[in-house]
């Protein structure tokens, strides 16, 4: 019985990150598609190309990345982040996610300049 638990948890630890990644990617794609349609429907009418949301999602992320290279935008973001770093429960969640994303950032502060 002990071996079954060991195999189960080993399999769970293997499958869970993959499943969560696929799920979050799917949710991101579905969200960007719906936002793109909501924004572009008045402009393009009934015309729709699958993947339009992904295209605009990538453009938005690139735009945010370009904006974050400006020092005044980073200062404004620090001001916006302030409430997230002061509320007890939100602080622990936000700081965990922030440190996780900082781990994957391409470089130090020199890259941002």
CSV table of C-alpha atoms in Angstrom, one decimal:
chain,number,residue,atom,x,y,z
A,1,UNK,CA,0.0,0.0,0.0
A,2,UNK,CA,2.9,2.3,0.8
A,3,UNK,CA,4.3,1.8,-2.7
A,4,UNK,CA,0.9,2.8,-4.3
A,5,UNK,CA,0.9,6.1,-2.4
A,6,UNK,CA,4.5,6.7,-3.4
A,7,UNK,CA,3.7,6.0,-7.1
A,8,UNK,CA,0.5,8.1,-6.9
A,9,UNK,CA,2.2,11.2,-5.5
A,10,UNK,CA,5.1,10.8,-7.9
A,11,UNK,CA,2.7,10.7,-10.8
A,12,UNK,CA,0.8,13.6,-9.4
A,13,UNK,CA,3.9,15.7,-9.0
A,14,UNK,CA,4.8,14.9,-12.6
A,15,UNK,CA,1.4,15.5,-14.2
A,16,UNK,CA,0.2,18.5,-12.1
A,17,UNK,CA,2.7,21.2,-13.5
A,18,UNK,CA,2.0,20.1,-17.1
A,19,UNK,CA,-1.8,20.1,-16.6
A,20,UNK,CA,-1.8,23.4,-14.9
A,21,UNK,CA,0.4,24.9,-17.6
A,22,UNK,CA,-1.9,23.7,-20.3
A,23,UNK,CA,-5.0,24.8,-18.4
A,24,UNK,CA,-3.5,28.3,-17.8
A,25,UNK,CA,-2.4,28.6,-21.4
A,26,UNK,CA,-5.9,27.6,-22.6
A,27,UNK,CA,-7.5,30.1,-20.2
A,28,UNK,CA,-5.2,32.9,-21.4
A,29,UNK,CA,-6.0,32.1,-25.1
A,30,UNK,CA,-9.7,32.0,-24.4
A,31,UNK,CA,-9.5,35.3,-22.5
A,32,UNK,CA,-7.5,37.1,-25.2
A,33,UNK,CA,-9.8,35.8,-27.9
A,34,UNK,CA,-12.9,37.2,-26.0
A,35,UNK,CA,-11.2,40.5,-25.2
A,36,UNK,CA,-10.0,40.9,-28.8
A,37,UNK,CA,-13.5,40.2,-30.2
A,38,UNK,CA,-15.0,42.6,-27.7
A,39,UNK,CA,-12.6,45.4,-28.7
A,40,UNK,CA,-12.5,44.7,-32.4
A,41,UNK,CA,-16.1,43.7,-33.1
A,42,UNK,CA,-17.1,47.4,-33.7
A,43,UNK,CA,-14.2,47.8,-36.1
A,44,UNK,CA,-14.2,44.5,-38.0
A,45,UNK,CA,-17.9,43.5,-37.7
A,46,UNK,CA,-18.5,39.9,-38.4
A,47,UNK,CA,-15.0,39.2,-39.7
A,48,UNK,CA,-13.1,36.9,-37.4
A,49,UNK,CA,-9.8,35.1,-37.7
A,50,UNK,CA,-9.0,32.4,-35.2
A,51,UNK,CA,-5.9,33.4,-33.3
A,52,UNK,CA,-6.6,37.1,-33.4
A,53,UNK,CA,-6.8,37.1,-29.6
A,54,UNK,CA,-3.4,35.4,-29.3
A,55,UNK,CA,-1.9,37.9,-31.7
A,56,UNK,CA,-3.3,40.9,-29.7
A,57,UNK,CA,-2.3,39.2,-26.4
A,58,UNK,CA,1.3,38.9,-27.5
A,59,UNK,CA,1.2,42.5,-28.7
A,60,UNK,CA,-0.1,43.7,-25.4
A,61,UNK,CA,2.5,41.8,-23.5
A,62,UNK,CA,5.2,43.2,-25.7
A,63,UNK,CA,3.8,46.7,-25.2
A,64,UNK,CA,3.8,46.3,-21.4
A,65,UNK,CA,7.4,45.0,-21.6
A,66,UNK,CA,8.4,48.1,-23.7
A,67,UNK,CA,6.7,50.4,-21.2
A,68,UNK,CA,8.4,48.8,-18.3
A,69,UNK,CA,11.8,49.8,-19.7
A,70,UNK,CA,10.9,53.4,-18.9
A,71,UNK,CA,11.8,54.5,-15.3
A,72,UNK,CA,8.7,56.6,-14.8
A,73,UNK,CA,6.5,53.7,-15.7
A,74,UNK,CA,8.4,51.5,-13.2
A,75,UNK,CA,7.9,54.1,-10.5
A,76,UNK,CA,4.2,54.2,-11.3
A,77,UNK,CA,4.0,50.4,-11.1
A,78,UNK,CA,5.7,50.5,-7.7
A,79,UNK,CA,3.0,52.9,-6.5
A,80,UNK,CA,0.3,50.6,-7.9
A,81,UNK,CA,1.9,47.6,-6.2
A,82,UNK,CA,1.9,49.3,-2.8
A,83,UNK,CA,-1.5,48.1,-1.7
A,84,UNK,CA,-0.6,44.5,-2.7
A,85,UNK,CA,2.4,44.6,-0.5
A,86,UNK,CA,0.6,45.9,2.6
A,87,UNK,CA,-2.5,43.7,2.9
A,88,UNK,CA,-1.7,40.6,5.0
A,89,UNK,CA,-3.1,37.7,2.9
A,90,UNK,CA,-2.7,39.5,-0.4
A,91,UNK,CA,0.9,40.3,0.5
A,92,UNK,CA,1.9,36.6,0.8
A,93,UNK,CA,0.2,35.6,-2.4
A,94,UNK,CA,1.5,38.6,-4.4
A,95,UNK,CA,5.1,38.4,-3.0
A,96,UNK,CA,5.2,34.7,-3.9
A,97,UNK,CA,4.0,35.3,-7.5
A,98,UNK,CA,6.3,38.3,-7.8
A,99,UNK,CA,9.4,36.4,-6.7
A,100,UNK,CA,8.4,33.5,-9.0
A,101,UNK,CA,8.2,35.8,-12.0
A,102,UNK,CA,11.4,37.6,-11.0
A,103,UNK,CA,13.2,34.3,-11.0
A,104,UNK,CA,12.4,34.0,-14.7
A,105,UNK,CA,13.2,37.6,-15.6
A,106,UNK,CA,16.0,37.7,-18.2
A,107,UNK,CA,18.4,39.8,-16.2
A,108,UNK,CA,19.0,42.2,-13.4
A,109,UNK,CA,18.1,45.9,-13.3
A,110,UNK,CA,20.7,46.6,-15.9
A,111,UNK,CA,18.4,45.0,-18.6
A,112,UNK,CA,15.6,47.4,-17.7
A,113,UNK,CA,17.8,50.5,-18.3
